[in-house]
Amino acid sequence: MITDPQVGQRRSFGGQLCTIRYVGHVEGTTGDWLGVEWDDPSRGKHSGEHKGVRYFTCRCKKKLFTPASFVRPSRPADKPRGFLEALRGKYASGFEEDLAGQDSTSSGSVSTQDTIRFNGKIAEEVGFEKIRKKLAELHELKIVILDGLLMAGLLEKEVPADRREQEREAVQKTCPKITELDLSRNLLTRWTDVKDICDSLHFLRILKLDGNRFGPIEKDLNFGDVTELHLNDTLLDWNEVSSLTRQFPSLTSLSAFANQLSLTTGPLTNTITTLKLEHNDFDSLAALCDLTALPKLEQLSLKGNSISTVYDTDSEVRDRPLRFSDTLKSVDLSYNKINSWLFVNKLADVFPGLDNLRITGNPLYNQPVASSAVTGLQERPMTVDEVFILTLSRLGRLQLLNFSKIAPTDRTNGELYYLSLIGKELSASPAASEPKILATHPRYQELCDQYGEPTITRASESINEGAVNPRSVAARLLTMTFKLPSSPPVDDRDLQTSHDTKVQQIPRGYDTYQVKALVSRLFKLTPYSFKLVWETDEWDPVSKQITDEDEWDSDQDDGDIHAADLTSVKSMESKSKYIRREIELADSTRDIGFLFQDGLNEVIIRIDRLL
């Protein structure tokens, strides 16, 4: 039964949920209209106005959508349901028909033990026994999902208090063991209706109300032992969310996705440990300053907002430093608008207990690692590995980054690489700029104390060129020049083959597998489709038949070839008596630093494709 239309009432037309925002006349038309706001914001044709006159305001504020329409009050609406009707309709299909059938046979014409048989087999039980089995199934339910079943509340319409009490008792007898209840995307508007249902379920702990549109929050509500509450896409503002959480004295987990929230304007109940505010409109961490008062907060998800800064203005830094509780360990900042490493640098101060961070999908990681003036290479977006190591290097407490556990070798290699980039940045800048540059790298001194200072050689200084401090970062890095032949050589002496060449600095702690993985990404090669060959500076003699034209003096010392001048070496190479020594980098978990020792800092690696 559909009651007279009222503002705030929920209705469904053809399965499309909406909320009545206006009842009355529309200028230029005849008769009355209902102004409705559709739950689906793309369903309507306007935002509550007609010919320049605004008749109502929608709760949805998305600029690209028109969530409103005018419909006639006579338009047929879908029939609402009560809680038990929706429950039986989903979990005990046919229950109502069976119950109605028993009423018509109560005169005793059908026995409770009667059955219908085909060839001696029972096809269907007839009577109260079948109903008792369905009731028994409902009685054992613990997780109940009544999503999108047009449920209006405890009952489908308003009834006297004594009738409501009878229905609460019926709910308690029918499904007393429910621990998780999903009432999302229904016709709920009053919190008292939700409370009537919850009061009948003494074991309820998880309550989901996503997609409903509630009116004002009534006073003196108490949702007992509910510990997890979902309010996603309810369009509640922050004051309503804040007020509501205080009606849940045992609440530890709150989810409020997609509610257009942009600023916290009051505290939440201090029992919360997990808070999910994904896909809202927060643009800075300072907009969440009220959350710093949560003493037990452990997990905070801010995925899919518009966060780009920590503070809105510099004055806020001085007047109200932002610092969350030390209990907050896990933060999700993925898919925001973070575009500066300065933001990442500040996370250690804002979240002093942070050890688990997710920060993928931000524009920061579409930028180059550093400018070409610093790296000496063509600018390119960061690789996945560079995103990983450059982030963990700035946050010394992290244990998990983007769901990946940070191994000790990952941290060492990452921090060495980061320190080398700082050294290059300092080398590419005048000495007067050093304080300003180091201010953007707050961990610089800490890393220098641990690994040694990077070698800084400015163009104007060039002191002791070529010398490498054994304690410096440069001594822990290896410059590898990778050469990929553009076409296979005709023979071993074909020196005219062109190459695709890339230069990378690699920590000596990498093993061969890690180097090959890097090469795969750099040259877009399939893993295990190539081998790496080190072209050394040493030469080996080649056994060759002696001819009159090429004589050999047996008294000559083979070792003298290494002292020969460049001309004689080229001459011997052209006669194929000596070839450059090549060593394949065999697959191994051993550090490449063990292979390239004795002060060797630059090597040439050829990439040979496997047939």
XYZ file of C-alpha atoms in Angstrom:
611
model
C 0.000 0.000 0.000
C 1.403 3.381 -1.064
C 0.655 6.247 1.331
C 0.059 9.864 0.333
C 3.271 11.448 -0.992
C 5.354 13.443 1.483
C 8.677 15.236 1.225
C 11.475 12.897 2.273
C 9.487 9.765 1.430
C 11.240 7.015 -0.510
C 9.699 5.467 -3.616
C 10.598 3.133 -6.426
C 9.371 3.437 -10.008
C 10.152 0.474 -12.216
C 12.990 -0.574 -9.900
C 14.533 2.923 -9.874
C 14.850 4.263 -6.317
C 14.222 7.930 -5.564
C 13.397 10.371 -2.767
C 10.510 12.857 -2.917
C 11.909 16.390 -2.541
C 8.850 18.414 -3.599
C 5.060 18.021 -3.784
C 2.955 20.680 -5.498
C 2.338 22.809 -8.540
C 4.905 23.593 -11.243
C 4.493 26.912 -13.037
C 3.270 26.576 -16.616
C 1.687 23.150 -16.052
C -1.613 21.796 -14.770
C -2.086 19.590 -11.749
C 0.369 18.598 -9.023
C 3.785 17.036 -9.475
C 6.287 15.112 -7.399
C 9.812 16.442 -7.580
C 12.068 13.423 -7.048
C 15.810 12.949 -6.694
C 16.909 9.650 -8.192
C 19.488 7.514 -6.404
C 21.135 7.101 -9.796
C 22.318 10.684 -10.495
C 22.381 10.085 -14.251
C 18.699 9.111 -14.301
C 17.147 12.607 -14.133
C 16.831 15.607 -16.425
C 17.604 18.591 -14.168
C 18.655 19.533 -10.622
C 15.288 20.658 -9.199
C 14.487 23.648 -11.349
C 12.066 24.335 -14.222
C 12.277 27.319 -16.558
C 14.624 29.175 -14.230
C 12.575 28.545 -11.069
C 14.086 26.276 -8.402
C 11.521 24.096 -6.648
C 13.858 21.922 -4.555
C 17.525 21.186 -3.934
C 19.129 17.790 -4.432
C 21.564 16.269 -1.974
C 23.732 15.093 -4.845
C 26.123 17.940 -5.711
C 27.961 16.347 -8.620
C 28.267 18.993 -11.316
C 28.167 16.640 -14.266
C 24.901 14.954 -13.250
C 21.206 15.927 -13.278
C 19.622 13.700 -10.605
C 16.079 15.158 -10.534
C 12.783 14.762 -12.386
C 9.113 15.729 -12.032
C 6.646 12.823 -12.052
C 2.881 12.672 -11.608
C 1.566 11.483 -8.207
C -0.610 9.007 -10.093
C 2.393 7.207 -11.545
C 2.343 3.576 -10.308
C 5.040 2.912 -7.721
C 6.587 -0.400 -6.729
C 5.053 -1.990 -3.634
C 7.228 -1.649 -0.498
C 7.942 -4.554 1.853
C 8.490 -5.128 5.532
C 11.606 -6.791 6.965
C 10.210 -10.306 7.430
C 8.458 -10.251 4.060
C 11.738 -9.383 2.336
C 13.611 -11.993 4.383
C 11.181 -14.799 3.574
C 10.959 -13.771 -0.056
C 14.713 -14.194 -0.487
C 15.660 -17.003 1.881
C 12.431 -19.027 1.994
C 11.002 -18.592 -1.496
C 7.319 -19.513 -1.682
C 6.865 -19.264 2.077
C 3.940 -16.859 1.866
C 2.164 -18.998 -0.737
C 2.628 -22.092 1.384
C 1.359 -20.282 4.456
C -1.707 -19.014 2.560
C -2.345 -22.517 1.313
C -2.344 -23.890 4.840
C -4.913 -21.313 5.906
C -7.275 -22.582 3.210
C -6.812 -26.204 4.323
C -7.022 -25.669 8.072
C -10.268 -27.684 8.140
C -8.122 -30.824 8.156
C -8.534 -31.968 4.557
C -4.742 -32.295 4.244
C -2.636 -34.153 6.822
C 0.681 -32.746 7.985
C 2.228 -36.024 6.867
C 0.564 -36.184 3.403
C 2.924 -36.423 0.421
C 2.725 -36.458 -3.347
C 4.415 -39.492 -4.895
C 5.498 -40.481 -8.405
C 6.530 -44.130 -8.916
C 6.927 -44.536 -5.198
C 9.232 -41.495 -4.785
C 8.356 -38.410 -2.757
C 8.101 -35.421 -5.116
C 6.955 -32.759 -2.659
C 6.031 -32.572 0.996
C 2.662 -31.070 1.694
C 1.566 -29.420 4.903
C 3.140 -27.674 7.863
C 6.236 -29.894 7.745
C 7.508 -28.033 4.680
C 6.893 -24.679 6.362
C 8.680 -25.857 9.507
C 11.748 -26.742 7.439
C 11.833 -23.286 5.871
C 11.437 -21.650 9.268
C 14.301 -23.770 10.572
C 16.508 -22.479 7.752
C 15.679 -18.874 8.649
C 16.322 -19.608 12.299
C 19.937 -20.598 11.539
C 20.811 -17.634 9.317
C 23.848 -15.601 10.464
C 24.608 -13.450 7.402
C 21.568 -11.840 5.762
C 21.690 -9.705 2.593
C 18.477 -7.846 1.752
C 20.045 -5.483 -0.773
C 17.586 -3.784 -3.143
C 14.400 -5.552 -2.005
C 12.184 -2.415 -1.608
C 12.164 -2.781 2.180
C 10.614 0.238 3.909
C 11.304 -0.750 7.505
C 10.128 -3.216 10.109
C 6.781 -3.114 8.278
C 5.887 -1.700 4.889
C 3.777 1.093 6.428
C 3.229 2.918 9.690
C 1.244 0.902 12.277
C 0.314 1.351 15.965
C 2.955 0.741 18.638
C 1.479 -2.600 19.779
C 1.626 -3.946 16.208
C 5.252 -2.892 15.903
C 6.063 -4.692 19.154
C 4.471 -7.866 17.840
C 6.552 -7.619 14.671
C 9.785 -7.128 16.656
C 9.017 -10.307 18.596
C 8.334 -12.131 15.326
C 11.720 -11.012 13.958
C 13.483 -12.238 17.098
C 11.815 -15.662 16.842
C 12.360 -16.007 13.089
C 16.063 -15.137 12.735
C 17.686 -14.691 16.164
C 21.237 -15.648 15.131
C 21.954 -12.906 12.576
C 25.413 -11.365 13.078
C 25.738 -9.474 9.764
C 22.841 -7.621 8.130
C 22.898 -5.807 4.776
C 19.940 -3.434 4.220
C 21.560 -1.472 1.388
C 19.659 0.283 -1.414
C 16.179 0.007 0.063
C 13.389 2.471 0.938
C 14.575 3.252 4.470
C 14.229 6.846 5.661
C 13.883 6.717 9.460
C 16.559 5.640 11.902
C 13.871 4.400 14.295
C 12.903 1.790 11.680
C 16.503 0.598 11.566
C 16.660 0.533 15.357
C 13.462 -1.573 15.598
C 15.075 -4.202 13.387
C 18.424 -4.149 15.181
C 16.858 -4.341 18.654
C 15.386 -7.718 17.691
C 18.795 -9.120 16.683
C 20.835 -9.544 19.849
C 23.906 -10.979 18.072
C 24.112 -8.339 15.340
C 27.637 -6.927 14.891
C 27.861 -5.739 11.256
C 25.258 -3.367 9.786
C 25.287 -2.171 6.157
C 22.999 0.687 5.097
C 24.667 1.743 1.833
C 22.623 3.653 -0.719
C 19.684 4.575 1.532
C 18.540 8.180 1.999
C 17.838 8.978 5.636
C 16.054 11.902 7.218
C 17.033 13.638 10.475
C 18.708 11.542 13.159
C 16.353 10.978 16.063
C 17.549 11.365 19.654
C 18.341 8.594 22.146
C 19.172 5.929 19.606
C 21.422 3.159 20.832
C 22.597 0.415 18.512
C 24.020 -1.749 21.260
C 26.775 -4.115 20.209
C 27.134 -3.177 16.515
C 30.879 -2.880 15.862
C 30.981 -2.296 12.092
C 28.829 0.277 10.264
C 28.634 0.952 6.503
C 27.159 4.289 5.336
C 28.460 4.356 1.761
C 26.614 6.496 -0.794
C 24.043 7.720 1.737
C 24.916 11.415 1.077
C 25.041 12.100 4.803
C 27.118 15.178 5.657
C 29.928 15.073 8.201
C 27.845 16.455 11.079
C 25.296 13.686 10.537
C 27.981 11.014 10.362
C 29.648 12.381 13.484
C 26.379 12.516 15.417
C 25.370 9.055 14.271
C 28.589 7.357 15.393
C 27.855 8.413 18.966
C 24.711 6.245 18.796
C 26.961 3.178 18.335
C 28.831 2.796 21.646
C 30.735 -0.320 20.502
C 31.660 0.933 17.017
C 35.208 0.081 15.858
C 34.892 0.183 12.048
C 33.183 2.882 9.966
C 32.873 3.057 6.177
C 31.546 6.231 4.507
C 32.439 6.014 0.790
C 31.120 8.437 -1.827
C 29.297 10.866 0.474
C 30.702 14.103 -1.017
C 32.583 14.793 2.224
C 35.180 17.553 1.968
C 35.856 18.668 5.553
C 35.614 17.147 9.016
C 33.641 19.474 11.270
C 33.447 17.422 14.438
C 34.878 14.369 16.189
C 33.827 10.758 15.747
C 33.341 8.316 18.577
C 36.780 7.552 19.996
C 36.303 3.752 19.816
C 36.948 3.654 16.039
C 40.017 1.718 14.882
C 39.242 1.402 11.137
C 37.962 4.330 9.059
C 37.265 4.252 5.311
C 36.523 7.586 3.605
C 37.180 6.602 0.011
C 35.899 8.472 -3.078
C 34.921 11.662 -1.248
C 36.064 15.241 -1.943
C 38.879 15.855 0.572
C 41.661 17.919 -1.031
C 44.219 18.024 1.807
C 45.159 16.037 4.885
C 44.457 19.134 6.972
C 40.775 18.807 6.002
C 40.784 15.667 8.194
C 42.278 17.352 11.269
C 39.440 16.213 13.569
C 40.536 12.617 13.033
C 43.786 13.295 14.891
C 41.720 13.088 18.098
C 40.948 9.377 17.552
C 43.191 7.649 20.104
C 42.702 4.090 18.774
C 42.701 4.645 15.010
C 44.779 1.957 13.272
C 43.682 1.992 9.614
C 42.686 4.972 7.464
C 41.688 4.692 3.801
C 41.482 7.888 1.720
C 41.598 6.267 -1.706
C 40.075 8.151 -4.635
C 39.788 11.622 -3.093
C 41.384 14.831 -4.456
C 44.201 15.131 -1.912
C 47.241 16.996 -3.221
C 48.672 18.793 -0.174
C 49.180 18.229 3.532
C 48.239 21.758 4.630
C 46.012 24.279 2.878
C 48.240 27.241 3.813
C 51.597 27.791 5.448
C 49.903 29.468 8.423
C 48.199 26.218 9.344
C 51.611 24.599 9.697
C 52.522 27.103 12.394
C 49.157 27.354 14.109
C 48.047 23.725 14.116
C 50.602 21.042 13.207
C 48.891 17.945 11.858
C 49.817 14.771 13.713
C 47.767 11.585 13.938
C 47.899 9.079 16.769
C 50.899 6.750 16.948
C 48.418 3.865 16.767
C 47.679 4.647 13.087
C 49.781 2.103 11.171
C 48.061 1.708 7.792
C 47.154 4.555 5.371
C 45.788 4.318 1.817
C 46.373 7.439 -0.322
C 46.092 5.766 -3.726
C 44.393 7.480 -6.672
C 44.495 11.010 -5.310
C 46.193 14.077 -6.857
C 49.579 13.925 -5.118
C 52.190 15.398 -7.476
C 55.127 16.354 -5.250
C 57.773 14.448 -3.302
C 57.465 17.163 -0.632
C 54.085 15.601 0.247
C 55.689 12.174 0.678
C 58.474 13.655 2.818
C 55.915 15.035 5.298
C 54.072 11.750 5.798
C 56.563 10.619 8.428
C 55.631 13.618 10.613
C 51.882 13.510 9.939
C 51.660 9.733 10.546
C 54.420 8.961 13.090
C 53.318 5.327 13.453
C 53.009 4.649 9.699
C 54.408 1.291 8.569
C 51.939 0.299 5.815
C 51.299 2.715 2.931
C 49.465 2.488 -0.376
C 50.078 5.440 -2.697
C 49.764 4.135 -6.272
C 47.800 5.912 -8.993
C 48.966 9.455 -8.194
C 50.286 11.894 -10.851
C 53.582 12.123 -8.953
C 54.596 8.782 -10.433
C 54.023 9.887 -14.011
C 56.887 12.358 -13.654
C 60.577 11.673 -14.425
C 62.819 10.336 -11.672
C 64.838 13.551 -11.919
C 65.555 16.179 -14.549
C 67.880 15.362 -17.421
C 70.334 17.895 -15.996
C 70.690 15.667 -12.943
C 70.633 12.200 -14.496
C 72.357 13.065 -17.748
C 69.779 10.876 -19.508
C 66.637 11.511 -21.493
C 63.664 12.186 -19.224
C 61.161 9.315 -18.892
C 58.379 8.338 -16.470
C 59.312 6.274 -13.449
C 59.292 2.496 -13.654
C 57.431 0.420 -11.079
C 60.700 -0.377 -9.310
C 61.703 3.287 -9.164
C 58.314 4.227 -7.705
C 58.852 1.589 -5.050
C 62.422 2.439 -4.040
C 62.099 6.230 -4.197
C 59.062 6.111 -1.896
C 60.406 3.677 0.690
C 63.700 5.620 0.769
C 61.894 8.705 2.046
C 59.979 6.843 4.774
C 62.336 4.930 7.017
C 59.660 3.159 9.106
C 57.727 1.546 6.253
C 57.361 -2.232 6.322
C 54.736 -2.591 3.551
C 54.414 -0.420 0.438
C 51.618 -0.936 -2.095
C 50.951 -4.389 -0.623
C 54.607 -5.451 -1.065
C 56.765 -6.298 1.921
C 59.984 -4.284 2.079
C 62.971 -6.651 2.397
C 66.219 -5.424 3.999
C 67.996 -5.620 0.630
C 65.202 -3.573 -0.986
C 65.685 -0.854 1.594
C 69.477 -0.828 1.291
C 69.478 -0.742 -2.502
C 66.696 1.835 -2.585
C 68.339 4.187 -0.112
C 71.672 3.934 -1.932
C 69.989 4.810 -5.216
C 68.111 7.705 -3.607
C 71.317 9.004 -2.028
C 73.072 8.840 -5.401
C 70.308 10.949 -6.973
C 70.734 13.561 -4.256
C 74.464 13.604 -4.982
C 73.807 14.124 -8.687
C 71.361 16.908 -7.939
C 73.935 18.637 -5.747
C 76.638 18.150 -8.400
C 74.427 19.724 -11.069
C 73.740 22.806 -8.924
C 75.967 25.592 -7.572
C 77.189 25.298 -3.979
C 74.957 28.176 -2.917
C 71.875 26.075 -3.733
C 72.881 23.196 -1.476
C 70.832 24.227 1.640
C 67.706 24.674 -0.476
C 68.171 21.290 -2.165
C 68.841 19.429 1.082
C 65.689 20.948 2.601
C 63.727 18.850 0.092
C 65.492 15.686 1.274
C 65.013 15.514 5.057
C 66.594 12.040 5.345
C 69.841 13.085 3.647
C 71.998 13.377 6.781
C 70.548 10.183 8.238
C 71.419 8.278 5.066
C 74.891 9.832 4.899
C 75.577 8.668 8.452
C 74.548 5.156 7.462
C 76.106 4.782 4.001
C 78.567 7.616 3.629
C 78.240 10.857 1.706
C 77.755 10.737 -2.062
C 80.529 12.042 -4.277
C 79.714 15.635 -5.240
C 81.748 16.965 -8.163
C 80.601 20.282 -9.504
C 81.777 21.441 -12.920
C 83.557 24.422 -11.371
C 85.498 22.245 -8.939
C 86.665 19.081 -10.765
C 88.950 18.193 -7.870
C 90.701 14.819 -8.050
C 88.641 13.835 -11.057
C 88.217 10.081 -11.309
C 88.846 9.354 -7.629
C 86.066 7.557 -5.791
C 85.624 7.657 -2.059
C 85.287 3.992 -0.978
C 82.674 5.013 1.636
C 80.607 6.990 -0.849
C 77.432 5.970 -2.610
C 79.292 5.920 -5.924
C 81.423 3.069 -4.628
C 78.256 1.036 -3.988
C 76.816 1.631 -7.460
C 77.830 0.205 -10.805
C 77.309 2.021 -14.114
C 76.167 -0.489 -16.718
C 75.963 0.348 -20.416
C 73.552 -2.099 -22.038
C 73.877 -2.656 -25.801
C 71.167 -4.429 -27.753
C 72.209 -5.155 -31.380
C 69.538 -3.898 -33.738
C 70.304 -6.846 -36.043
C 72.300 -10.073 -35.580
C 75.998 -9.715 -36.628
C 77.150 -11.563 -39.735
C 80.024 -13.149 -37.804
C 82.030 -12.591 -34.646
C 84.158 -9.932 -36.329
C 81.255 -7.789 -37.543
C 81.899 -4.540 -35.743
C 79.489 -2.437 -37.823
C 76.288 -3.635 -36.146
C 74.271 -0.718 -34.712
C 73.051 -0.909 -31.121
C 70.255 0.411 -28.958
C 72.170 1.659 -25.914
C 70.935 2.545 -22.446
C 72.920 3.470 -19.347
C 71.768 2.613 -15.822
C 73.290 2.885 -12.358
C 72.642 -0.319 -10.450
C 73.414 -1.173 -6.808
C 76.105 -3.816 -6.467
C 73.703 -5.696 -4.202
C 71.498 -6.655 -7.184
C 71.674 -10.241 -8.393
C 71.526 -11.370 -12.036
C 67.784 -11.971 -11.921
C 67.149 -8.380 -10.866
C 69.453 -7.040 -13.596
C 67.662 -9.134 -16.227
C 64.288 -7.928 -14.981
C 65.496 -4.327 -15.402
C 66.757 -5.072 -18.931
C 63.391 -6.650 -19.838
C 61.601 -3.423 -18.938
C 64.166 -1.092 -20.510
C 64.201 -2.846 -23.888
C 60.704 -4.397 -23.727
C 62.120 -7.913 -24.037
C 60.415 -11.115 -23.001
C 62.022 -12.563 -19.837
C 64.375 -15.501 -20.477
C 64.593 -14.630 -24.194
C 68.107 -13.212 -23.923
C 71.430 -13.525 -22.141
C 73.758 -10.848 -20.784
C 77.410 -10.840 -21.828
C 80.082 -8.697 -20.169
C 82.545 -7.319 -22.703
C 85.741 -7.023 -20.662
C 88.825 -4.960 -21.491
C 91.027 -8.051 -21.573
C 92.142 -9.939 -24.671
C 92.672 -13.674 -25.163
C 94.829 -15.339 -27.844
C 93.103 -17.403 -30.501
C 94.631 -20.611 -31.806
C 95.388 -20.118 -35.519
C 97.476 -21.882 -38.170
C 100.780 -20.050 -38.703
C 101.376 -18.761 -42.206
C 104.308 -17.150 -43.899
C 102.469 -13.895 -43.769
C 101.857 -14.085 -40.030
C 104.936 -15.357 -38.154
C 105.255 -15.815 -34.418
C 108.369 -15.539 -32.342
C 108.273 -18.234 -29.651
C 110.524 -16.122 -27.457
C 107.852 -13.429 -27.146
C 105.979 -13.321 -23.812
C 102.212 -13.673 -24.324
C 101.594 -11.418 -21.351
C 103.184 -8.461 -23.142
C 100.085 -8.056 -25.252
C 98.455 -6.165 -22.403
C 101.179 -3.565 -22.514
C 100.973 -3.109 -26.269
C 99.891 0.161 -27.685
C 96.406 0.652 -29.169
C 97.689 0.369 -32.738
C 99.273 -3.025 -32.201
C 96.176 -4.281 -30.385
C 93.944 -3.304 -33.295
C 96.384 -4.946 -35.665
C 96.280 -8.204 -33.733
C 92.490 -8.049 -33.474
C 92.143 -7.573 -37.225
C 94.254 -10.690 -37.792
C 91.998 -12.590 -35.326
C 94.954 -13.653 -33.196
C 93.331 -12.019 -30.153
C 89.708 -11.516 -29.245
C 88.073 -9.543 -26.458
C 87.296 -11.705 -23.442
C 83.559 -12.061 -22.822
C 81.864 -13.406 -19.700
C 78.197 -14.399 -19.576
C 76.281 -13.235 -16.491
C 74.896 -16.597 -15.429
C 71.615 -16.732 -13.534
C 72.467 -16.545 -9.861
C 71.258 -15.049 -6.597
C 74.801 -13.907 -5.840
C 75.382 -10.144 -5.797
C 76.877 -8.790 -9.020
C 79.309 -6.861 -6.807
C 81.289 -10.082 -6.374
C 81.836 -10.254 -10.145
C 82.804 -6.636 -10.708
C 85.500 -5.891 -8.132
C 88.929 -4.256 -8.014
C 87.569 -0.735 -8.315
C 85.602 -1.450 -11.495
C 82.775 1.099 -11.689
C 81.721 1.051 -15.352
C 81.063 -1.997 -17.538
C 79.615 -2.726 -20.970
C 76.979 -5.437 -21.171
C 75.849 -6.852 -24.518
C 72.356 -8.324 -24.821
C 72.266 -11.428 -26.988
C 68.873 -12.725 -28.028
C 68.326 -16.463 -27.642
C 67.032 -18.360 -30.644
